[in-house]
Amino acid sequence: MHAASFHWGMGMGDAQRRLQLALDAAHMAIWDSRMPNGKIVDGTVSWSAHGATLLGLKAQQLTQPFAAFLDCVVPDDRRRVVAVMQDAAERRGDYELEYRVRWPDGTQRWLAAKARVFCDAGGAPERTLGLIWDVSARVLDKLRAAERKELAEVTLSSIGDGVITTDALGKTVYLNRAAEQLTGWTNALAQGLDIGVTLRLVDEASGAALEHPAVKCLHQRQAIGVSAHSQLVTRDGRRIAVEDTAAPIWSSDGVVLGVVVVFRDVSHERKLSQQLSWQATHDSLTGLINRREFETQVAAALRASKLDGHVHALLYMDLDQFKVVNDTCGHTAGDVLLQLLAKMLQEAMRDSDILARLGGDELGVLLPHCPPDQARLIAEQIRQSINDFHFVWDASSFELGVSIGLVEINQDSKSMTGLLIAADQACYLAKEQGRNRILVYQESDLMLARRQGEMLWVTRLNEAFELQHFRLYAMPIVHLSARAESHDEILIRILNTQGELILPGAFIPAAERYDLMAAIDRWVIKAVCHHIKSVRDSLAAPDAFAESHRRTPALFSVNLSGVSLGDPCLQDYVTEQFVEYEVAPEQICFEITETALIANLPRAQVFMQHMKQLGCRFSLDDFGSGFSSFGYLKALPVDYLKIDGIFVRGIAGNAVNRAMVKAINEVGHVMGLQTVAEYVEDEATLGVVRALGVDYAQGYAVGNLRPLTPGRD
């Protein structure tokens, strides 16, 4: 069509007007090109005014050489434009074409053309005539959709969770890479298979098939939440712990098109959860159930007695020579002894009997459906088997005994706590009456014996004050870097008239009940100050001068009871000892337990602030046994955190304990505190503690208990 033919004028026919109106409404223009000798590139292109605007040009009729038009086309598309048009000319046929043009302002647009080739009278191709219009919006939408699809596929392919989609019948449509790896099915193999085949889920406890979340989702037409006990059975039969959710895929008009199932491997998390659950109910050293779980079992037995009238029995056992093994050979030997005894006792008991470790060397046994006479026979068998047990460690051999308290569980029993207290009291009386024996709980006998035992200890403690029977021992606290310093925790013992050392566990309860703890604490403070002065006075003058000017003088950690923390006169007493014995406050560190702090917090804060100003240091003992400790750290001038030994012992083979120590150590360091690991009894534990970055260690792996003073005069 020649350019002149675009001039419609006033004489335009109705048909032409209607055509123009239709083209304008469709945003289309006439696409007209001439090709002399059948060569597209040698011809011209004619545009209507609207057609010129499609090239970004002024809205006016225009005829231009084909080469000029081709310059408007994006270079990458030029060869294709020429090839398609030339092919149509040679075929004398139609063609369709999409290509990009770049406007003079740099804008890029997409154009679409449809045209037909017309020939002259001799049949030679003469021109193409058709329509052209802007399709940029459609093409961009298509490109964006493709990008979104590609992004979604890349995202699904790269995420760690498995994703499977189904159709409305639950047939598999798509698996991402993680789903392929977890299930063992490839995307190609899984196509069209039922979701129950590609994602086979069973209950981890029973192995029974579960109601599939995808099927449930299709039936209920709503999202299905996480299943916490599912196992995936892979294509090759392996089982993997998974968590899975399912959600419907909706169309725009509210039709469920299928389901998307998201699942992930939670083997590690579930294993850790099981370990934590086991830890919560078991003793990590012996594998026996712990005190908390034992109390639960006793409570259940008591409920059963009240419901059905059955009689059960409870044994409370205390090993008689356990402390001798610990003191002679160290805690590692004691741990091995407990493990061997636990294994031996479990093998000897009935399947229904329940054996537990209640504390250090204390064991409990629950004998279900066991009348008193039979319970006494079983208790005697246990006593005899422990009595016959010989424990050998290095060159030392030990014979053991056990004191057993026996209490009946029946309809008249008052409470679980009362039963345990009764059994404990019976065990205590068995020890008082000569050890290695069984005593059946009788309330009248036990109450009298307990009062007599406590009063006896009051007498012994008063004698210890009068006759100077108290002895101090030092347990080193060793820095785990190259820093050389002297730091000891001071521990108290009683040396009785038979030459036996009595540990605090035997006399501290009586001292607490009869208000003697404050006196014991003051004795220890005074004795430590006296020791510091004695060491200094024993040195030659130059050595004494050097000692007094050491950058890091010897540090002594002294334990304070809750009673002393609540004593408003304690700080004056401590100050008087510092003055009398010329002791630098920097040489004293007070160790305080969380329990004592909580019970006496206001006065403890006053005492700690005053002593801190003088130069004393403070250590929070058994940190981690009660997590409320974290809340007090900000309000108290603490220098050291002593990580509870329950987390440190066995840390080399216990990932949970290792994580606990790591967390406590990091919290301490963030708060600017030094950390101390207690009960570091062997090289393996020491290696782990050192690797975790703990500052100090205390235990037989770094130093032995040694006498501090031979006595006081």
XYZ file of C-alpha atoms in Angstrom:
713
model
C 0.000 0.000 0.000
C 1.417 3.350 -1.027
C 1.721 6.135 1.463
C -0.894 8.139 -0.412
C -3.415 5.468 0.273
C -3.392 6.386 3.996
C -5.103 9.715 3.178
C -8.765 9.060 3.772
C -10.179 12.581 3.133
C -13.782 13.643 3.372
C -14.810 11.236 0.670
C -13.798 8.199 2.671
C -16.260 5.404 2.319
C -18.173 3.970 5.285
C -16.303 0.653 5.061
C -12.944 2.393 5.328
C -14.144 4.483 8.260
C -15.336 1.392 10.088
C -11.979 -0.298 9.425
C -10.078 2.663 10.815
C -12.290 2.806 13.914
C -11.716 -0.921 14.490
C -7.950 -0.515 14.123
C -7.892 2.411 16.538
C -9.973 0.520 19.073
C -7.594 -2.452 18.864
C -4.493 -0.191 18.980
C -3.368 -1.692 15.670
C -1.828 -0.155 12.566
C -1.376 -1.165 8.940
C 1.910 -3.022 8.283
C 2.767 -2.377 4.565
C 6.069 -3.098 2.888
C 7.261 -3.155 -0.735
C 9.939 -5.546 -2.056
C 11.347 -4.881 -5.523
C 12.676 -8.014 -7.206
C 11.261 -10.024 -4.297
C 13.984 -8.774 -1.884
C 12.662 -7.526 1.477
C 15.837 -5.652 2.403
C 15.761 -3.637 -0.822
C 12.217 -2.333 -0.278
C 10.381 0.213 1.817
C 7.962 0.216 4.751
C 4.947 2.546 4.970
C 3.332 3.516 8.282
C 0.139 5.247 9.236
C 0.397 7.969 11.851
C -0.408 5.464 14.644
C 2.028 2.962 13.120
C 4.859 5.503 13.364
C 4.230 5.868 17.105
C 4.873 2.134 17.487
C 8.507 2.909 16.614
C 8.589 5.801 19.049
C 8.388 8.300 16.196
C 6.168 11.327 15.652
C 2.528 10.489 14.868
C 2.511 11.134 11.108
C 2.357 9.087 7.960
C 5.767 7.799 7.049
C 7.507 5.799 4.339
C 11.062 4.674 5.057
C 13.649 2.339 3.514
C 13.513 -1.148 4.992
C 17.074 -0.637 6.210
C 15.947 2.414 8.216
C 13.143 0.351 9.745
C 15.628 -2.414 10.532
C 17.745 0.057 12.478
C 14.821 0.478 14.865
C 14.796 -3.280 15.563
C 16.880 -4.623 18.454
C 20.075 -6.055 16.868
C 19.487 -9.571 18.241
C 16.115 -9.742 16.442
C 17.079 -8.278 13.042
C 18.248 -11.476 11.372
C 15.063 -13.277 12.419
C 12.784 -10.462 11.127
C 14.412 -10.513 7.700
C 14.453 -14.319 7.561
C 10.753 -14.722 8.397
C 9.586 -12.049 5.945
C 11.861 -13.259 3.132
C 10.709 -16.841 3.671
C 7.070 -15.763 3.395
C 7.837 -13.864 0.191
C 9.437 -16.903 -1.363
C 6.508 -19.070 -0.287
C 3.980 -16.464 -1.425
C 2.264 -17.113 1.906
C 1.415 -15.581 5.284
C 3.633 -14.976 8.295
C 3.423 -14.048 11.975
C 6.225 -12.363 13.838
C 7.122 -10.864 17.213
C 10.184 -8.717 17.683
C 11.638 -5.935 19.782
C 12.215 -2.320 18.748
C 14.211 0.319 20.550
C 12.763 3.815 20.578
C 14.933 6.909 20.199
C 14.742 7.488 23.986
C 16.153 4.002 24.596
C 12.830 2.416 25.581
C 12.381 -1.152 24.375
C 8.992 -2.391 23.149
C 7.630 -5.663 21.787
C 5.662 -5.576 18.476
C 3.595 -8.327 16.870
C 2.811 -8.459 13.130
C 0.535 -10.560 10.939
C 0.812 -10.106 7.162
C 0.134 -11.670 3.786
C 2.344 -11.602 0.688
C 0.779 -10.173 -2.498
C 2.154 -10.857 -5.989
C 2.098 -8.905 -9.276
C 0.404 -10.067 -12.459
C 3.365 -12.254 -13.288
C 3.179 -14.025 -9.899
C 6.292 -12.408 -8.430
C 6.065 -11.293 -4.758
C 5.498 -7.555 -4.733
C 4.428 -6.473 -1.226
C 3.337 -7.629 2.235
C 0.263 -6.176 3.878
C -1.005 -6.811 7.381
C -1.443 -5.545 10.880
C 1.043 -4.577 13.593
C 0.431 -3.810 17.269
C 2.253 -3.355 20.591
C 2.349 -6.522 22.741
C 4.843 -5.281 25.352
C 2.422 -5.641 28.273
C 1.530 -9.219 27.357
C 5.153 -10.231 26.754
C 6.312 -8.623 30.011
C 3.544 -10.409 31.923
C 4.609 -13.649 30.312
C 8.268 -13.021 31.158
C 7.406 -12.136 34.750
C 5.301 -15.272 35.070
C 8.179 -17.334 33.694
C 10.577 -15.648 36.114
C 8.232 -16.301 39.018
C 7.884 -19.909 37.987
C 11.634 -20.299 37.630
C 12.208 -18.557 40.961
C 9.661 -20.823 42.636
C 11.254 -23.908 41.130
C 14.749 -22.774 42.110
C 13.520 -21.946 45.612
C 11.743 -25.265 46.033
C 14.775 -27.035 44.648
C 17.195 -25.317 47.014
C 15.314 -25.355 50.338
C 16.075 -28.064 52.854
C 12.470 -29.114 53.414
C 10.914 -31.737 51.181
C 7.966 -30.488 49.113
C 5.500 -32.708 47.231
C 2.412 -31.509 45.366
C -0.529 -33.616 44.274
C -3.578 -33.204 42.092
C -7.136 -33.219 43.395
C -7.104 -37.046 43.491
C -3.947 -37.263 45.603
C -1.716 -38.302 42.706
C 1.856 -37.055 42.806
C 2.614 -34.079 40.548
C 5.940 -32.664 41.724
C 8.830 -33.398 44.104
C 11.553 -30.894 44.865
C 15.167 -31.974 45.202
C 14.985 -32.411 48.995
C 11.872 -34.583 48.616
C 13.664 -36.733 46.037
C 16.635 -37.185 48.363
C 14.496 -37.977 51.419
C 12.002 -40.348 49.781
C 14.296 -42.028 47.259
C 11.785 -41.283 44.462
C 12.752 -39.139 41.485
C 10.335 -36.584 40.117
C 9.955 -38.612 36.908
C 9.307 -41.961 38.642
C 6.824 -40.470 41.104
C 4.606 -38.785 38.512
C 1.006 -40.007 38.841
C 1.662 -42.309 41.804
C -0.561 -42.093 44.855
C 0.928 -39.793 47.502
C 0.774 -42.667 49.999
C 3.320 -44.488 47.836
C 5.757 -41.671 47.190
C 5.485 -40.355 50.765
C 4.879 -43.439 52.910
C 4.321 -42.464 56.547
C 4.111 -44.765 59.580
C 3.907 -44.310 63.346
C 7.417 -44.362 64.821
C 6.326 -46.399 67.856
C 4.103 -49.066 66.289
C 5.149 -48.972 62.631
C 1.476 -48.873 61.632
C 0.446 -46.809 58.611
C -0.795 -43.333 59.505
C -3.745 -41.470 58.055
C -1.933 -39.535 55.363
C -1.935 -35.746 55.893
C -2.483 -35.152 52.155
C -5.541 -37.418 52.045
C -6.855 -35.874 55.257
C -6.289 -32.412 53.781
C -8.261 -33.281 50.622
C -11.152 -34.663 52.680
C -11.327 -31.800 55.175
C -10.378 -29.059 52.680
C -8.159 -27.376 55.260
C -4.520 -27.296 56.349
C -3.301 -30.190 58.495
C -0.790 -29.322 61.243
C 2.507 -30.871 62.200
C 2.577 -34.566 63.021
C 5.176 -35.150 65.745
C 5.454 -38.946 65.646
C 5.769 -39.734 61.941
C 8.406 -41.799 60.242
C 9.037 -41.745 56.507
C 9.661 -45.149 54.947
C 11.922 -44.463 51.980
C 11.801 -46.263 48.652
C 14.633 -48.551 49.782
C 12.993 -49.282 53.154
C 14.949 -46.964 55.450
C 13.072 -45.074 58.168
C 13.548 -41.359 58.794
C 11.872 -39.333 61.555
C 9.953 -36.485 59.906
C 7.579 -33.673 60.719
C 4.971 -33.031 58.027
C 2.232 -30.542 57.216
C -0.279 -30.418 54.359
C -2.258 -27.527 52.877
C -4.785 -27.368 50.009
C -3.973 -25.671 46.706
C -6.929 -23.450 45.769
C -7.941 -22.121 42.376
C -9.109 -18.518 42.020
C -12.737 -19.687 42.060
C -12.422 -21.752 45.257
C -11.819 -25.215 43.815
C -9.238 -27.493 45.506
C -6.706 -28.294 42.789
C -4.531 -30.499 44.954
C -2.337 -30.518 48.065
C 1.164 -29.364 48.936
C 2.916 -31.469 51.589
C 5.982 -30.063 53.336
C 8.136 -32.373 55.444
C 11.603 -32.351 56.948
C 14.077 -34.721 58.517
C 13.935 -34.308 62.304
C 16.015 -37.358 63.217
C 18.563 -35.280 65.117
C 15.969 -33.189 66.950
C 13.862 -36.204 67.873
C 16.910 -38.129 69.066
C 17.975 -35.156 71.179
C 14.433 -34.846 72.555
C 14.472 -38.536 73.482
C 17.846 -38.077 75.139
C 16.555 -35.103 77.113
C 13.455 -37.074 78.106
C 15.641 -39.970 79.233
C 17.915 -37.573 81.101
C 14.912 -36.108 82.890
C 13.941 -39.506 84.314
C 17.266 -41.357 84.593
C 20.586 -41.082 86.316
C 23.243 -40.589 83.638
C 25.956 -42.455 85.578
C 24.180 -45.723 86.383
C 21.308 -45.707 83.896
C 18.858 -46.240 86.774
C 15.778 -44.075 87.090
C 16.407 -40.931 89.119
C 14.766 -39.652 92.286
C 12.086 -37.654 90.468
C 10.927 -40.635 88.404
C 11.153 -42.913 91.443
C 8.871 -40.550 93.356
C 6.409 -40.759 90.443
C 6.467 -44.566 90.625
C 5.984 -44.561 94.403
C 3.054 -42.140 94.041
C 1.473 -44.467 91.459
C 1.922 -47.444 93.796
C 0.291 -45.483 96.622
C -2.696 -44.590 94.415
C -3.064 -48.247 93.435
C -3.006 -49.293 97.117
C -5.801 -46.892 97.974
C -7.882 -48.079 94.994
C -7.450 -51.858 95.143
C -6.025 -52.516 98.617
C -2.809 -54.114 97.362
C 0.317 -53.895 99.522
C 3.694 -52.789 98.175
C 7.070 -52.156 99.795
C 9.668 -49.409 99.623
C 13.374 -49.836 100.396
C 15.735 -46.912 101.071
C 19.394 -48.005 100.910
C 22.634 -46.213 101.843
C 26.007 -47.780 101.005
C 28.107 -47.925 104.163
C 31.653 -47.672 102.796
C 31.101 -45.592 99.677
C 32.739 -42.427 101.046
C 35.847 -44.421 101.956
C 36.205 -45.471 98.313
C 35.713 -41.888 97.122
C 38.176 -40.401 99.595
C 40.790 -43.101 99.016
C 40.647 -43.545 95.265
C 38.741 -40.531 93.959
C 35.330 -39.996 92.399
C 36.153 -42.016 89.300
C 36.493 -45.134 91.438
C 33.237 -44.278 93.196
C 31.478 -43.889 89.852
C 32.685 -47.291 88.661
C 31.580 -48.877 91.941
C 28.069 -47.447 91.552
C 27.849 -48.666 87.955
C 28.896 -52.204 88.895
C 26.505 -52.360 91.835
C 23.603 -51.043 89.768
C 24.179 -53.698 87.110
C 24.496 -56.469 89.695
C 21.335 -55.465 91.570
C 19.251 -55.100 88.411
C 20.183 -58.600 87.293
C 19.226 -60.047 90.686
C 15.787 -58.419 90.979
C 12.369 -59.404 89.688
C 11.256 -57.845 86.429
C 8.537 -55.929 88.272
C 10.906 -54.412 90.856
C 12.027 -50.824 90.308
C 15.582 -49.788 91.233
C 16.569 -46.111 91.371
C 19.513 -43.929 92.312
C 18.206 -41.327 94.748
C 21.430 -39.410 95.379
C 25.190 -39.875 95.749
C 25.356 -43.338 97.358
C 21.646 -43.711 98.087
C 19.466 -46.207 96.217
C 15.757 -46.914 96.307
C 13.764 -50.024 95.446
C 10.017 -50.246 94.874
C 8.641 -53.769 95.311
C 5.142 -53.935 93.768
C 2.611 -56.380 95.233
C 4.986 -57.430 97.956
C 3.840 -58.024 101.577
C 6.220 -57.060 104.429
C 7.582 -60.568 105.114
C 8.503 -61.131 101.467
C 9.914 -57.585 101.238
C 12.194 -58.304 104.200
C 13.475 -61.477 102.497
C 14.231 -59.526 99.296
C 15.916 -56.767 101.314
C 18.081 -59.378 103.037
C 19.056 -60.859 99.674
C 20.103 -57.379 98.501
C 22.035 -56.742 101.712
C 23.838 -60.067 101.429
C 24.717 -59.625 97.742
C 26.231 -56.183 98.446
C 28.026 -57.546 101.512
C 29.568 -60.311 99.348
C 30.603 -57.837 96.670
C 34.342 -57.071 96.660
C 35.462 -53.941 94.861
C 39.090 -53.709 93.704
C 40.661 -50.489 92.443
C 44.358 -50.398 91.615
C 45.997 -51.963 94.662
C 43.061 -51.321 97.009
C 40.302 -53.785 97.842
C 37.042 -52.798 99.555
C 34.261 -54.733 101.245
C 30.915 -52.971 101.267
C 27.829 -52.953 103.386
C 24.412 -51.379 103.050
C 21.933 -49.955 105.520
C 18.324 -50.492 104.419
C 15.151 -48.833 105.624
C 11.935 -50.704 104.760
C 8.452 -49.210 104.755
C 5.105 -50.759 103.785
C 2.854 -49.024 101.218
C -0.804 -49.676 102.027
C -4.222 -48.022 102.147
C -3.308 -46.163 105.333
C -0.115 -44.591 103.927
C -0.516 -40.818 103.894
C 1.591 -39.514 101.033
C 4.485 -40.258 98.694
C 6.659 -37.720 100.524
C 5.776 -39.275 103.863
C 6.726 -42.730 102.596
C 10.149 -41.576 101.393
C 10.823 -39.698 104.624
C 9.842 -42.765 106.629
C 12.108 -45.058 104.583
C 14.961 -42.531 104.869
C 14.516 -42.335 108.635
C 14.541 -46.120 108.924
C 17.734 -46.235 106.852
C 19.306 -43.544 109.068
C 18.498 -45.516 112.199
C 19.924 -48.693 110.625
C 23.228 -46.831 110.171
C 23.091 -45.471 113.714
C 22.558 -48.977 115.109
C 25.717 -50.335 113.525
C 25.316 -50.259 109.706
C 24.912 -53.148 107.260
C 21.442 -54.061 108.510
C 17.736 -53.759 107.710
C 15.305 -51.772 109.791
C 11.541 -51.853 109.258
C 9.886 -48.486 109.779
C 8.198 -48.027 113.165
C 7.211 -44.410 113.721
C 7.690 -44.335 117.508
C 11.163 -45.905 117.383
C 12.346 -43.679 114.565
C 11.185 -40.397 116.083
C 13.000 -41.204 119.319
C 16.108 -42.387 117.467
C 16.198 -39.273 115.315
C 16.009 -36.964 118.300
C 18.667 -38.983 120.087
C 20.903 -38.949 116.993
C 20.573 -35.210 116.559
C 21.282 -34.516 120.195
C 24.297 -36.814 120.018
C 25.686 -34.749 117.143
C 25.097 -31.539 119.083
C 27.246 -32.990 121.854
C 29.921 -34.067 119.359
C 29.974 -30.629 117.728
C 30.352 -28.861 121.056
C 33.203 -31.235 121.887
C 34.793 -30.457 118.509
C 34.787 -26.759 119.418
C 36.147 -27.378 122.899
C 38.754 -30.008 122.039
C 39.811 -28.527 118.671
C 38.669 -31.552 116.650
C 37.868 -29.525 113.532
C 40.337 -29.889 110.664
C 40.625 -27.867 107.465
C 41.508 -29.314 104.074
C 42.352 -27.522 100.817
C 41.094 -28.542 97.379
C 42.983 -26.764 94.557
C 41.147 -24.638 92.004
C 43.479 -24.645 89.012
C 43.565 -22.116 86.178
C 43.515 -23.897 82.805
C 45.857 -21.452 81.021
C 49.516 -20.843 81.703
C 48.683 -18.478 84.585
C 50.361 -19.615 87.813
C 48.363 -18.811 90.949
C 47.401 -20.407 94.240
C 43.658 -20.836 94.778
C 42.140 -23.386 97.177
C 38.653 -24.155 98.417
C 38.658 -24.752 102.170
C 36.720 -27.815 103.397
C 36.002 -28.767 107.024
C 36.206 -32.192 108.669
C 35.994 -33.544 112.223
C 38.758 -35.807 113.541
C 37.087 -37.983 116.192
C 38.773 -39.675 119.136
C 39.154 -42.893 117.116
C 41.226 -41.026 114.540
C 38.492 -41.133 111.891
C 37.708 -38.166 109.684
C 34.010 -37.318 109.656
C 32.705 -35.591 106.536
C 30.362 -32.552 106.666
C 27.405 -34.564 105.376
C 27.265 -36.332 108.734
C 27.241 -33.293 111.056
C 26.069 -30.288 109.005
C 22.325 -31.278 109.118
C 22.441 -31.337 112.939
C 24.425 -28.093 112.988
C 21.766 -26.434 110.831
C 18.878 -27.703 112.975
C 20.489 -26.598 116.240
C 21.844 -23.205 115.133
C 25.517 -24.147 115.144
C 26.278 -23.301 111.493
C 27.113 -19.661 112.174
C 29.630 -20.744 114.819
C 31.211 -23.261 112.406
C 31.464 -20.637 109.646
C 33.139 -18.183 112.024
C 35.562 -20.885 113.179
C 36.557 -21.564 109.572
C 37.020 -17.839 108.766
C 39.174 -17.321 111.828
C 41.199 -20.498 111.135
C 41.891 -19.473 107.524
C 43.043 -16.002 108.590
C 45.245 -17.607 111.250
C 46.718 -19.926 108.606
C 47.531 -17.015 106.244
C 49.363 -15.190 109.044
C 51.165 -18.385 110.136
C 52.480 -18.983 106.621
C 53.639 -15.374 106.335
C 55.304 -15.425 109.803
C 57.153 -18.637 108.962
C 58.935 -17.002 106.036
C 62.277 -15.271 106.238
C 62.076 -11.459 106.078
C 62.922 -11.134 102.345
C 60.499 -13.930 101.474
C 57.812 -12.422 103.661
C 58.273 -9.048 101.967
C 58.062 -10.705 98.532
C 54.992 -12.672 99.632
C 53.248 -9.538 100.827
C 53.887 -7.842 97.477
C 52.971 -10.711 95.182
C 50.751 -9.554 92.352
C 48.542 -12.631 92.792
C 48.566 -13.624 96.496
C 47.220 -17.015 97.560
C 43.418 -17.069 97.384
C 41.250 -19.092 99.764
C 37.580 -19.862 99.065
C 35.489 -20.141 102.240
C 31.960 -21.564 102.168
C 29.236 -19.513 103.870
C 25.916 -20.967 105.024
C 22.563 -19.263 104.610
C 22.473 -18.596 108.361
C 25.724 -16.649 108.202
C 24.550 -14.667 105.190
C 21.551 -13.561 107.225
C 23.719 -12.554 110.207
C 23.984 -8.722 110.301
C 27.080 -8.964 112.535
C 29.062 -11.193 110.170
C 30.729 -8.405 108.208
C 32.054 -6.822 111.407
C 33.387 -10.197 112.545
C 35.155 -10.802 109.211
C 36.666 -7.313 109.279
C 37.953 -7.908 112.813
C 39.715 -11.100 111.689
C 41.331 -9.268 108.778
C 42.666 -6.636 111.184
C 43.771 -9.100 113.878
C 45.669 -11.398 111.495
C 46.741 -8.676 109.024
C 45.032 -10.452 106.139
C 44.513 -8.730 102.803
C 40.800 -9.025 101.905
C 41.884 -9.834 98.347
C 43.003 -13.249 99.636
C 39.487 -14.316 100.657
C 36.732 -15.515 98.352
C 33.353 -16.420 99.856
C 31.495 -19.319 98.234
C 27.711 -19.077 98.440
C 25.052 -21.453 97.113
C 22.036 -20.207 95.196
C 19.710 -21.622 97.874
C 21.440 -19.626 100.599
C 21.290 -16.468 98.462
C 17.578 -16.753 97.722
C 16.737 -17.330 101.387
C 18.724 -14.284 102.544
C 18.854 -12.044 99.468
C 18.450 -8.539 101.031
C 21.047 -9.088 103.761
C 23.278 -11.056 101.382
C 23.375 -8.092 99.005
C 24.409 -5.735 101.818
C 27.103 -8.131 103.057
C 28.455 -8.784 99.560
C 28.599 -5.097 98.641
C 30.463 -4.262 101.858
C 32.962 -7.103 101.509
C 33.423 -6.328 97.816
C 34.408 -2.770 98.683
C 37.070 -4.147 101.014
C 38.470 -6.326 98.204
C 36.956 -9.758 98.895
C 35.720 -11.891 96.061
C 32.599 -14.039 95.691
C 31.876 -17.350 94.036
C 28.385 -18.671 93.243
C 28.527 -22.403 93.996
C 26.656 -25.229 92.194
C 25.631 -22.853 89.412
C 23.133 -24.367 86.975
C 21.321 -26.628 89.434
C 18.559 -24.028 89.570
C 18.175 -21.825 86.522
C 16.819 -18.944 88.561
C 20.525 -18.247 89.188
C 20.691 -16.222 85.975
C 18.249 -13.712 87.374
C 20.478 -12.909 90.362
C 23.765 -12.474 88.573
C 23.070 -8.911 87.459
C 22.222 -7.814 91.007
C 25.131 -9.507 92.815
C 28.866 -8.726 92.743
C 29.907 -12.268 91.830
C 33.409 -12.979 90.479
C 33.258 -16.743 89.853
C 30.625 -19.182 88.653
C 31.210 -22.751 89.835
C 29.422 -24.967 87.324
C 27.456 -27.677 89.111
C 29.340 -30.971 89.091
C 26.214 -32.830 87.967
C 26.838 -31.376 84.489
C 30.629 -31.797 84.529
C 30.921 -35.452 85.568
C 30.625 -37.678 82.514
C 30.769 -34.683 80.166
C 33.196 -36.488 77.838
C 30.467 -38.922 76.799
C 27.343 -36.832 77.306
C 26.381 -34.317 74.611
C 23.592 -32.772 76.699
C 25.888 -32.088 79.675
C 28.500 -30.686 77.317
C 25.918 -28.301 75.843
C 24.850 -27.201 79.343
C 28.422 -26.472 80.453
C 29.100 -24.624 77.194
C 26.003 -22.451 77.673
C 26.767 -21.625 81.330
C 30.389 -20.863 80.481
C 29.383 -18.512 77.656
C 26.825 -16.688 79.811
C 29.435 -16.255 82.524
C 31.992 -14.855 80.099
C 29.473 -12.472 78.533
C 28.842 -11.096 82.029
C 32.576 -10.747 82.689
C 32.793 -13.619 85.201
C 35.356 -16.383 85.643
C 34.046 -19.960 85.401
C 35.035 -23.012 87.446
C 34.190 -26.617 86.554
C 33.710 -28.839 89.616
C 34.293 -32.624 89.771
C 36.901 -32.763 87.018
C 38.009 -36.262 87.905
C 39.818 -37.579 84.814
C 41.806 -36.484 81.768
C 38.904 -36.958 79.361
C 36.700 -34.583 81.375
C 39.588 -32.137 81.753
C 40.127 -32.125 77.979
C 36.486 -31.298 77.255
C 36.363 -28.572 79.926
C 39.536 -27.013 78.561
C 38.233 -27.173 74.978
C 35.011 -25.399 76.020
C 37.049 -22.482 77.358
C 36.232 -22.880 81.069
C 38.691 -20.804 83.116
C 39.296 -23.080 86.135
C 38.955 -26.751 87.045
C 38.563 -28.438 90.428
C 38.829 -32.171 91.024
C 41.237 -35.087 91.223
C 42.375 -34.565 87.613
C 44.063 -31.280 88.602
C 44.779 -31.623 92.321
C 44.198 -33.749 95.433
C 42.664 -32.838 98.772
C 45.401 -31.978 101.298
C 45.437 -30.895 104.956
C 45.576 -27.137 105.474
C 46.064 -27.008 109.218
C 46.970 -29.709 111.751
C 44.645 -28.094 114.277
C 44.204 -24.935 116.287
C 45.463 -24.140 119.755
